[in-house]
Short mmCIF file of C-alpha atoms in Angstrom, two decimals:
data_model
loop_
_atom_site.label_atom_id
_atom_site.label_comp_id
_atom_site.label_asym_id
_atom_site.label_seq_id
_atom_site.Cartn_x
_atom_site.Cartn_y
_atom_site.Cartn_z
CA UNK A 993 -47.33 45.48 43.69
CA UNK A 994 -49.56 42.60 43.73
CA UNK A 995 -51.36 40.62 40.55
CA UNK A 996 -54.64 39.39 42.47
CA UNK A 997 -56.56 36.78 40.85
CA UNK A 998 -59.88 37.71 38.80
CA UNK A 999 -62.93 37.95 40.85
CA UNK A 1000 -64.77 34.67 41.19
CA UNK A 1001 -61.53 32.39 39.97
CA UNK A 1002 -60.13 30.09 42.27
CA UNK A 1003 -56.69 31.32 43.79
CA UNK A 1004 -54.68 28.67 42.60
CA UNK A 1005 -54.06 25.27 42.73
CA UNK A 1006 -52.53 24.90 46.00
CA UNK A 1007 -55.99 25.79 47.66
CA UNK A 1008 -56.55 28.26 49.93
CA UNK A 1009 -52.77 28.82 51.32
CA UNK A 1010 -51.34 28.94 48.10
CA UNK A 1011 -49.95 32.64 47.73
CA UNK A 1012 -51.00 35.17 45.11
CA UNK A 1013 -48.34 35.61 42.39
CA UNK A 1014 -46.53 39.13 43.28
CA UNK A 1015 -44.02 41.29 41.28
CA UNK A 1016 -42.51 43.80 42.76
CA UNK A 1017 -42.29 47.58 41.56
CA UNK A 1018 -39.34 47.83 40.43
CA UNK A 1019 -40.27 45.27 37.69
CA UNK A 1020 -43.19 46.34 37.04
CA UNK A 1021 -41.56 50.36 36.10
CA UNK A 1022 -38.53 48.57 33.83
CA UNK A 1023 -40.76 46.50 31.93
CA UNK A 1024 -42.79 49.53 31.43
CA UNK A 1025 -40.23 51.64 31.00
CA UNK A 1026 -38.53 49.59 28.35
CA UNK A 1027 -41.90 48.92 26.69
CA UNK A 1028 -42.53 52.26 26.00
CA UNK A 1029 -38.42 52.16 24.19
CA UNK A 1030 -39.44 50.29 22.01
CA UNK A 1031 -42.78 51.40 20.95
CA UNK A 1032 -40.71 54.99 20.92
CA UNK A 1033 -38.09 53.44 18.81
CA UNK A 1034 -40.19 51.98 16.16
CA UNK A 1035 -42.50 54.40 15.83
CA UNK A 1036 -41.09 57.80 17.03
CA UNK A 1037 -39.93 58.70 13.43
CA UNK A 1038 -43.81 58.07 12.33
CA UNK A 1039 -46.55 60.78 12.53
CA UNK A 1040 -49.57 59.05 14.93
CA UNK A 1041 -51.92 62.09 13.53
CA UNK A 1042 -51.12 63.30 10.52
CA UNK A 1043 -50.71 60.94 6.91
CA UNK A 1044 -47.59 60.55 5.71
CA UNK A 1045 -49.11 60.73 1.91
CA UNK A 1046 -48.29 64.52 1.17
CA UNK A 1047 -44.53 63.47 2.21
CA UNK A 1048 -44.15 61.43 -1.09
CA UNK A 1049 -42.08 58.65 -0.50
CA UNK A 1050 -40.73 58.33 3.24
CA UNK A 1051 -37.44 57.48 3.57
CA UNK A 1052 -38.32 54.86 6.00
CA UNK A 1053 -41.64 54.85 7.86
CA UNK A 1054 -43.27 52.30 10.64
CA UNK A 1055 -45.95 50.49 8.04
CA UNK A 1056 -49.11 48.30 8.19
CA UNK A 1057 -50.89 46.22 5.92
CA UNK A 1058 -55.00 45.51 6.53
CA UNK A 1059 -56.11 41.68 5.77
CA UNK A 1060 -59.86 42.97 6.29
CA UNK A 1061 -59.37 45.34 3.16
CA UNK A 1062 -56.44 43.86 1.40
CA UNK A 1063 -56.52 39.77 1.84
CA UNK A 1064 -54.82 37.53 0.33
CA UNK A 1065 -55.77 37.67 -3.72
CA UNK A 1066 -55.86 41.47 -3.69
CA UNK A 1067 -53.22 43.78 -4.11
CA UNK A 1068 -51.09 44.14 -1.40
CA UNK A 1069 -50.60 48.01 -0.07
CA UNK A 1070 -49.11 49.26 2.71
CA UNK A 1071 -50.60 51.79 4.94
CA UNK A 1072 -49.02 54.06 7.69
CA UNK A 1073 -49.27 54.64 11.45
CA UNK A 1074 -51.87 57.72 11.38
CA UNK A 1075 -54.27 55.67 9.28
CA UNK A 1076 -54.02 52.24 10.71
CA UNK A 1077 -55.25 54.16 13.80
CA UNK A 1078 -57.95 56.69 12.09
CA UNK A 1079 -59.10 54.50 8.97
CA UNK A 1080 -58.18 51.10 10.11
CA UNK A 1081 -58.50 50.85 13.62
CA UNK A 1082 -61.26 47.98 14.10
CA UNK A 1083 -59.37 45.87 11.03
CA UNK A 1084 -57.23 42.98 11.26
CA UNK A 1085 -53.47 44.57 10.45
CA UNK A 1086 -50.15 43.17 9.82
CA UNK A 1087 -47.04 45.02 11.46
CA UNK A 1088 -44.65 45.39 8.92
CA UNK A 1089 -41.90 46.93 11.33
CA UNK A 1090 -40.46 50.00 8.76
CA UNK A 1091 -39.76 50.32 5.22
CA UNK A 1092 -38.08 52.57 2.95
CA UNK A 1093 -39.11 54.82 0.37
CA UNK A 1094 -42.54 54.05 0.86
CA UNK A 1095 -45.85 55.82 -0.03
CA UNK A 1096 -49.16 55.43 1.94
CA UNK A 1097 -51.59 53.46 -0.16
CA UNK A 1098 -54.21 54.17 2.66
CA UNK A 1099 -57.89 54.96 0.27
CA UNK A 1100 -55.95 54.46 -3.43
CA UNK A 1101 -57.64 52.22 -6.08
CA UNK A 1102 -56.59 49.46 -3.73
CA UNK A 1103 -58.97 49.90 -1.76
CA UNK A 1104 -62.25 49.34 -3.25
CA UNK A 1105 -64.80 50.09 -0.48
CA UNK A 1106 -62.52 52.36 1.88
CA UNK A 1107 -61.92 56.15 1.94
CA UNK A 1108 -59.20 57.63 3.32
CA UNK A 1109 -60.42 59.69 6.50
CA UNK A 1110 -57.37 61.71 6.72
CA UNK A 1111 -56.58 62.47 3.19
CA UNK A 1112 -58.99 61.43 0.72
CA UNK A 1113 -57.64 62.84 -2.24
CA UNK A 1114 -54.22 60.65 -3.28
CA UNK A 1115 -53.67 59.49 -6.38
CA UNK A 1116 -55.00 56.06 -7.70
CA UNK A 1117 -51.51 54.01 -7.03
CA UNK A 1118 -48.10 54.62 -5.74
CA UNK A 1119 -45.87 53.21 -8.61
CA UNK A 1120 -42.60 54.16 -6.41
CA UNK A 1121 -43.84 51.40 -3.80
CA UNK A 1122 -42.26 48.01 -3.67
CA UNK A 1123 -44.27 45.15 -1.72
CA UNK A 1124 -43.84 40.88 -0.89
CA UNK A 1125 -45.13 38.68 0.99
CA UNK A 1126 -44.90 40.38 4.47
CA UNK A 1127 -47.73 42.15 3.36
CA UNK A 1128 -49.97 39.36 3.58
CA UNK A 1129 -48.59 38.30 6.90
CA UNK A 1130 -46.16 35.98 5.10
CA UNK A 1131 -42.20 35.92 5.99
CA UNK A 1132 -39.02 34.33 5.06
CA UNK A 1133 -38.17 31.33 2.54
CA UNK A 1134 -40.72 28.88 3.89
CA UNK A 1135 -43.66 31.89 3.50
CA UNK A 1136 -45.42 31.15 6.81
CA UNK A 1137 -46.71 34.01 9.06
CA UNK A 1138 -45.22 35.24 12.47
CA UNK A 1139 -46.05 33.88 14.79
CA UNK A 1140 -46.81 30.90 13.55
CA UNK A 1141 -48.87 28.82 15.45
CA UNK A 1142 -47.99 25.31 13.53
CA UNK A 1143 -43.84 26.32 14.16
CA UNK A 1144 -43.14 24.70 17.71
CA UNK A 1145 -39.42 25.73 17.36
CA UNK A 1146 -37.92 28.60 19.02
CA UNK A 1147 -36.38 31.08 16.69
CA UNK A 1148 -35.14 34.94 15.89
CA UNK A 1149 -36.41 36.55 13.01
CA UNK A 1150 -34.03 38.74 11.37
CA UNK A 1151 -34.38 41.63 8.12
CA UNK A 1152 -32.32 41.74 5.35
CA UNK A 1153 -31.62 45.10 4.86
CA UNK A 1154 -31.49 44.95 0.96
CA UNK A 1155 -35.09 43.29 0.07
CA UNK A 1156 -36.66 43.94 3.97
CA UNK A 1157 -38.28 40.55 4.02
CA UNK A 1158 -38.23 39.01 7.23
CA UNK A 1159 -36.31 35.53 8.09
CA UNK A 1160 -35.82 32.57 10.39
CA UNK A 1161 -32.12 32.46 11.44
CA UNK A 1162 -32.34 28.67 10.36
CA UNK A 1163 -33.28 29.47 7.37
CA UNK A 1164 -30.50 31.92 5.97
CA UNK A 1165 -27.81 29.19 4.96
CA UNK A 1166 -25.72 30.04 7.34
CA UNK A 1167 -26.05 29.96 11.42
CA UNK A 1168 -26.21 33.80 12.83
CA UNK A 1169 -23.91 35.13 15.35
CA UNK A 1170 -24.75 36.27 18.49
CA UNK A 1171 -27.65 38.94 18.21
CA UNK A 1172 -24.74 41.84 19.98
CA UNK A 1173 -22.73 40.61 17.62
CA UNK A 1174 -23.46 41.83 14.47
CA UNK A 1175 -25.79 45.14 13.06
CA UNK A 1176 -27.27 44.08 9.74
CA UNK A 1177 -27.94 41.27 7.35
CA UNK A 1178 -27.64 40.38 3.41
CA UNK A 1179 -30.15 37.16 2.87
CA UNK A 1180 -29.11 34.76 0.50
CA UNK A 1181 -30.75 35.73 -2.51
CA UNK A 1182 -29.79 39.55 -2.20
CA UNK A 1183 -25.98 38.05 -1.93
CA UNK A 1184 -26.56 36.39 -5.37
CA UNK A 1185 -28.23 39.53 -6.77
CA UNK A 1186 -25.48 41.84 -4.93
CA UNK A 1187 -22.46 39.32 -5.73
CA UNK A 1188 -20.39 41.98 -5.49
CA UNK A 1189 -20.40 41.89 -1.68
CA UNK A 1190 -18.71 39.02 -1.32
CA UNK A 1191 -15.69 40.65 -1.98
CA UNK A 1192 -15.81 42.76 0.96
CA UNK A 1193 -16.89 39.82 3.20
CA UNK A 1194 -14.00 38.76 3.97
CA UNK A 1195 -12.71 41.93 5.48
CA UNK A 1196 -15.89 43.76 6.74
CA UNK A 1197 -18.34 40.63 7.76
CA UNK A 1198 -18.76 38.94 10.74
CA UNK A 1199 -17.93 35.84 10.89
CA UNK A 1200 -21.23 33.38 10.99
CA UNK A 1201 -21.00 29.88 13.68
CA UNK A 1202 -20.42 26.57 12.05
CA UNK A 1203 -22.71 23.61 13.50
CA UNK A 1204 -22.20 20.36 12.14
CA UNK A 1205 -25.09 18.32 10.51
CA UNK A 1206 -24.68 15.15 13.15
CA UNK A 1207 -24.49 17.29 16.14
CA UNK A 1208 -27.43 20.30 15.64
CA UNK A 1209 -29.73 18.87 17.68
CA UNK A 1210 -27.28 18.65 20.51
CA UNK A 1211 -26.69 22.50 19.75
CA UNK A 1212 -22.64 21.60 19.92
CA UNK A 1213 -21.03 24.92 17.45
CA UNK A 1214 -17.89 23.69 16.11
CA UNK A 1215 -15.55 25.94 13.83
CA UNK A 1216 -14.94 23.78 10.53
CA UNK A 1217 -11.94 24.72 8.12
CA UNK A 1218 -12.72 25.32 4.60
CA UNK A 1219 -13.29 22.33 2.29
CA UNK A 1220 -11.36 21.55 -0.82
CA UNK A 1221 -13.62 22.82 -2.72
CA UNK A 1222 -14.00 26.07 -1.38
CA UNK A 1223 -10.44 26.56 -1.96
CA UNK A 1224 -10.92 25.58 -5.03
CA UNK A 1225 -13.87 28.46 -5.55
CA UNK A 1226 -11.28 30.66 -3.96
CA UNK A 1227 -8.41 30.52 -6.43
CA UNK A 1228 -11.52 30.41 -9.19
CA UNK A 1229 -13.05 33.83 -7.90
CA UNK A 1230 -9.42 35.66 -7.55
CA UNK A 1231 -7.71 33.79 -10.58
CA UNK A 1232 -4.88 33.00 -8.53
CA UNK A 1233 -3.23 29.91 -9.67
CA UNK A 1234 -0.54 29.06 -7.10
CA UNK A 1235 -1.52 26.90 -3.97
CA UNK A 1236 0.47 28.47 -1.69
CA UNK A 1237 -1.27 32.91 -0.74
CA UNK A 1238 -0.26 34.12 1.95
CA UNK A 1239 -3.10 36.23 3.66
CA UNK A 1240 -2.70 39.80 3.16
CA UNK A 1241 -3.62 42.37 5.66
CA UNK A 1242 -6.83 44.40 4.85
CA UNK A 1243 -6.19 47.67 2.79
CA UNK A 1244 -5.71 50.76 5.23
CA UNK A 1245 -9.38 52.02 4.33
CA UNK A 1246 -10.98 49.22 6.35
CA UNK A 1247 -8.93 50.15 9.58
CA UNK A 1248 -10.18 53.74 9.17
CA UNK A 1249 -12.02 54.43 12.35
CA UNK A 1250 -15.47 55.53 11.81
CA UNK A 1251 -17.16 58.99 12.58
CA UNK A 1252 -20.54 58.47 12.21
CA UNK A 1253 -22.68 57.55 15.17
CA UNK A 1254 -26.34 56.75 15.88
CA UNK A 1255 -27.63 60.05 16.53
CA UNK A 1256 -25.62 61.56 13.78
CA UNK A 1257 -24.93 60.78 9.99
CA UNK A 1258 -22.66 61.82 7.37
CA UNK A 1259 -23.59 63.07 4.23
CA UNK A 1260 -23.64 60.70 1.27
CA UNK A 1261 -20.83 60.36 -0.57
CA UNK A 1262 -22.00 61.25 -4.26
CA UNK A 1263 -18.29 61.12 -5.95
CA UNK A 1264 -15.29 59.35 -4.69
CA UNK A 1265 -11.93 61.01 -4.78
CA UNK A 1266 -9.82 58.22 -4.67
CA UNK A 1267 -8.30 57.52 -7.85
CA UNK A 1268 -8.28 53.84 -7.09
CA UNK A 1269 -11.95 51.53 -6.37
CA UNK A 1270 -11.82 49.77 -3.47
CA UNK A 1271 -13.40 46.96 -4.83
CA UNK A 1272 -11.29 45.86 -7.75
CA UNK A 1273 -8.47 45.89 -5.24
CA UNK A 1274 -10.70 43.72 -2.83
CA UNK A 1275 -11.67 42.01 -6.17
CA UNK A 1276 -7.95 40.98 -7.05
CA UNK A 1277 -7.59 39.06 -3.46
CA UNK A 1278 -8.80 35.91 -2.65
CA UNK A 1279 -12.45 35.69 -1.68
CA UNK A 1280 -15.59 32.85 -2.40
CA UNK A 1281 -18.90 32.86 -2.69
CA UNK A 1282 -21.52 31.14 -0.45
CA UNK A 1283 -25.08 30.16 -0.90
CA UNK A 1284 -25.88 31.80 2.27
CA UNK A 1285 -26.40 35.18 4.04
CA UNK A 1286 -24.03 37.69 5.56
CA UNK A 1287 -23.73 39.30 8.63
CA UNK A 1288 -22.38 42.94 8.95
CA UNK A 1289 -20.84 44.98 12.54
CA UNK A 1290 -22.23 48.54 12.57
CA UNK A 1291 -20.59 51.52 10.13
CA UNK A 1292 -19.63 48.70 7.43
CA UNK A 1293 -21.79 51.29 4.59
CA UNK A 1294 -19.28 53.80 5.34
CA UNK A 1295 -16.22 51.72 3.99
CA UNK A 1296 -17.88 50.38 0.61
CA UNK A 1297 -16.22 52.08 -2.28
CA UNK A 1298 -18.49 55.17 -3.66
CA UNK A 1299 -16.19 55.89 -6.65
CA UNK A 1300 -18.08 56.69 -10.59
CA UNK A 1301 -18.09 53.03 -11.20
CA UNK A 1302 -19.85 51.26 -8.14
CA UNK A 1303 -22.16 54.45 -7.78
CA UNK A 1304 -23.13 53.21 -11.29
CA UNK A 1305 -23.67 49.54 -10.23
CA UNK A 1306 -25.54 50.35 -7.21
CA UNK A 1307 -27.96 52.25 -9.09
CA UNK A 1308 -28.22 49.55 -11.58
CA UNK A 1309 -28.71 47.44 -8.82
CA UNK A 1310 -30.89 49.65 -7.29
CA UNK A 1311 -29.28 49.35 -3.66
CA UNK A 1312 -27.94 52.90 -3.48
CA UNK A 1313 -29.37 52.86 -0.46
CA UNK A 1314 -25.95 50.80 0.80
CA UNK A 1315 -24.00 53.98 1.16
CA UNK A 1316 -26.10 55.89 3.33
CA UNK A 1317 -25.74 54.96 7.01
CA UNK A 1318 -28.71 56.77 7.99
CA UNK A 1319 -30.86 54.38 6.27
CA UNK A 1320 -29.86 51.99 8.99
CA UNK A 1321 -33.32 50.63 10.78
CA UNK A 1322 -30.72 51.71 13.96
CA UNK A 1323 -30.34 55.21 12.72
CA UNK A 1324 -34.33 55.60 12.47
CA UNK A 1325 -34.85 54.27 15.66
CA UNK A 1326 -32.25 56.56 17.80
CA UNK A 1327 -33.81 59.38 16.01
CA UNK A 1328 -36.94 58.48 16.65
CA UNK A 1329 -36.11 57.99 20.18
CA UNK A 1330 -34.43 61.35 20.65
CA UNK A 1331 -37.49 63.47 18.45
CA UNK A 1332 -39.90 61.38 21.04
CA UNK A 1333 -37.96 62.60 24.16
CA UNK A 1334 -37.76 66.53 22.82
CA UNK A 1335 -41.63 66.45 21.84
CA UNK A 1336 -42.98 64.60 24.95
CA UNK A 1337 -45.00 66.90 26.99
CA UNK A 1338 -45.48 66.69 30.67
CA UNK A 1339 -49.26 66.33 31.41
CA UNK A 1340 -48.59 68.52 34.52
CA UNK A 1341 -47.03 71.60 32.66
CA UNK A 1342 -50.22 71.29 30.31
CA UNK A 1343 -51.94 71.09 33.11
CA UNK A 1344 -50.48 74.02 35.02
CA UNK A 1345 -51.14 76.41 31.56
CA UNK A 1346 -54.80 75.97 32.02
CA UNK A 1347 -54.82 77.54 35.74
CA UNK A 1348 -54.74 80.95 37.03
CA UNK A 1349 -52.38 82.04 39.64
CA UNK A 1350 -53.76 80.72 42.56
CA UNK A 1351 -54.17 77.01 40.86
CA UNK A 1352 -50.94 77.03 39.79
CA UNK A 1353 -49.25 77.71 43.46
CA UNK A 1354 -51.51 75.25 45.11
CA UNK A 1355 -51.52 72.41 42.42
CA UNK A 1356 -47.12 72.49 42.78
CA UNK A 1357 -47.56 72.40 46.39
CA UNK A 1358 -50.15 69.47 46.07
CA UNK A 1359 -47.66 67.67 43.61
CA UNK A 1360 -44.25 68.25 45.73
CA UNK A 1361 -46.01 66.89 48.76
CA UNK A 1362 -47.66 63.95 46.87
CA UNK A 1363 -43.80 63.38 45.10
CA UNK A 1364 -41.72 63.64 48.45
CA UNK A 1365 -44.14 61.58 50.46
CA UNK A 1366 -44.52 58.72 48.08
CA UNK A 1367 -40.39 58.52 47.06
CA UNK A 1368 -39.89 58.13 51.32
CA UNK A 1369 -43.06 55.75 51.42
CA UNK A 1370 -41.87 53.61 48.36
CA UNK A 1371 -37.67 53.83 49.37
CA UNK A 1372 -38.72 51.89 52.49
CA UNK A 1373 -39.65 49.01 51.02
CA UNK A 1374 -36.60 49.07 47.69
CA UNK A 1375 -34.22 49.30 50.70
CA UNK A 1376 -35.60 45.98 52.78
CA UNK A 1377 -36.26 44.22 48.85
CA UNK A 1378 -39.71 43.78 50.43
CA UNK A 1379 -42.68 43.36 47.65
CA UNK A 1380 -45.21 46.81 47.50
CA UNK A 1381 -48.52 45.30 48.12
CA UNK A 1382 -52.02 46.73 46.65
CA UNK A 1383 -52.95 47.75 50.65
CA UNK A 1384 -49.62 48.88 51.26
CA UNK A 1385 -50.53 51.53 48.50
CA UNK A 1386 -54.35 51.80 49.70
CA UNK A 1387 -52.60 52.58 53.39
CA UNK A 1388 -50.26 55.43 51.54
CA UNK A 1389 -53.06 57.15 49.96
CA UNK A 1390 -55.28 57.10 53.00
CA UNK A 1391 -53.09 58.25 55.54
CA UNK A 1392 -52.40 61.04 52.81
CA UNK A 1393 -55.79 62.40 52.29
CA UNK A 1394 -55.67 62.43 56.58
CA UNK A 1395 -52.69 64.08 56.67
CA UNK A 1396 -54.05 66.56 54.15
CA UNK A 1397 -57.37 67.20 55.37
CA UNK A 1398 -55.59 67.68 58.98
CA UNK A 1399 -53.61 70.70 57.40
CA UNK A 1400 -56.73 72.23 55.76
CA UNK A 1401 -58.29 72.66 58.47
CA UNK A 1402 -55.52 73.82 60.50
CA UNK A 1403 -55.71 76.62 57.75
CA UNK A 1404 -58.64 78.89 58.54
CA UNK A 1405 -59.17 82.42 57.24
CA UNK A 1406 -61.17 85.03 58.07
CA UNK A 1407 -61.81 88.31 56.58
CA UNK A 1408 -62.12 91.36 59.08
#
């Protein structure tokens, strides 16, 4: 397949030998192809017709926020996928990826000169809703937007699963694994508020790189021992007193395989029945806290402790959210993906349902000959790695149509 240059611009720099830049099909179909994953992923689980209002709060929903009816000054309200398309389509909107237990706002008393078309009677707020900065198109520590024209620096932005604000890996205190290498991240100041999680660091986190100061611009990634002083915060958080601990091997929960999976999750645990809390024992080892975030591997939820007491503290923390491994953004996505493949229609079956008899016969026939001939036309050229031009595909279609008119009219009936 060929990219030809817009009518009446030059062809290139090179003058009038220089070649037109050319892609070939293949690339073209996975790009495409994994386009259309993602855009399945993130918004499979969301309704494209229908408001999500009458659902209450969504567990976790693909979100917008509208700048033309909610700028900066206003109150900030968060609308969902149906109505950025029916209510808000010619506005300016910020993608806000998903949230959880969210509301639609879409026409409430935030909105002071806009109805909702889809479901104009809601209620004047959503009290349930929590909102920052993203939803003026403003992310991370430093509160600039994404992307950011003004930020010349290449960098991943990464959610913290706790407060869903969005972050610059340079920003997060601490320098992020590999992007395979890790499933989910605490920012720094849900650590401080969740403290509690640094206990289980140690034996459920991944490891973040070390760079030193003098060498980050050279990108060198050194591993750096711990300083005296976070030894020192290490015998201060356990209480142990002795200089000499030998490291003990993590309790036999941790090495638990797990047996949840992306398509699949367990049920929340709602009451432990292990006598003995997981964390206190984590608790009495040796562990520090960082000013920095954390990085977690996938199924770490499913080994924090859900006895009476740390169900208590995660609702007083309100993050009881941490012990349900569907409310992974992964979890949402793979079901998304798999609700997207069982609803998709094929055009041609819809198609087909509209015809009588007849139709139908000669509209396969049409389509199988169309199919076969194309898949021998197009295997030519994947076999000799040759590009597939826009008059190779002109010279498919044409000899086509000859070939079919030549069989038409070999096909003549009469009626005696």
């Amino acid at each position: 397949m060929e990219a030809a240059a817009p009518e009446g611009a030059e062809p290139g720099s090179g003058g009038s030998g220089a070649e037109e830049p050319v892609v070939s099909l293949a690339e073209v179909l996975a790009e495409n192809e994994e386009l259309e994953k993602e855009a399945r992923a993130v918004l499979g689980g969301s309704d494209h017709e229908r408001c999500s209002y009458s659902q209450g709060a969504v567990k976790r929903q693909a979100l917008y926020a509208c700048s033309t009816c909610t700028p900066p000054g206003a109150e900030p309200a968060g609308i969902c996928l149906a109505c950025s398309y029916e209510c808000h389509g010619t506005h300016r909107l910020f993608e806000l990826y998903t949230k959880r237990n969210f509301r639609c706002d879409c026409g409430n008393s935030k909105f002071k000169n806009l109805q909702c078309k889809l479901l104009p009677e809601k209620g004047k707020v959503n009290s349930g809703n929590k909102y920052n900065d993203n939803f003026y198109g403003l992310y991370c520590t430093c509160k600039r937007p994404y992307p950011d024209p003004e930020d010349e620096i290449p960098d991943e932005m990464i959610q913290c699963i706790v407060c869903e604000d969005w972050f610059h890996g340079r920003h997060l205190g601490a320098v992020p694994p590999e992007s395979g290498d890790f499933h989910e991240m605490v920012c720094q100041a849900c650590m401080k508020r969740c403290h509690f999680l640094w206990a289980y660091a140690p034996q459920l986190a991944v490891p973040p790189l070390t760079k030193a100061n003098s060498l980050e611009d050279e990108g060198i990634v050194l591993k750096v021992e711990e300083s005296e002083e976070q030894k020192k915060e290490i015998k201060k958080e356990s209480g142990v007193e002795h200089h000499d601990t030998k490291e003990e091997k993590p309790s036999e929960q941790f090495n638990e395989p797990s047996t949840s999976s992306g398509s699949a999750c367990p049920e929340v645990v709602t009451k432990s029945e292990e006598p003995v809390c997981k964390l206190k024992e984590l608790q009495s080892k040796p562990f520090v806290k960082k000013d920095s975030a954390t990085f977690w591997p996938s199924n770490w939820r499913s080994k924090l402790c859900a006895c009476e007491d740390c169900l208590k503290m995660y609702s007083e923390l309100e993050v009881q959210f941490l012990t349900d491994e569907c409310d992974t953004v992964l979890a949402y996505e793979n079901k998304g993906t798999s609700d997207q493949e069982t609803e998709r229609r094929d055009p041609l079956m819809d198609t087909l349902n509209s015809m009588n008899r007849v139709q139908q016969v000669e509209l396969i026939c049409e389509y199988n000959d169309l199919k076969t001939e194309l898949t021998d036309y197009l295997r030519r050229f994947a076999d000799e790695g040759t590009v597939v031009k826009r008059e190779d595909i002109q010279h498919f279609f044409e000899e086509f149509q000859s070939r079919k008119r030549r069989r038409t009219n070999r096909m003549q009936y009469y009626c005696s």
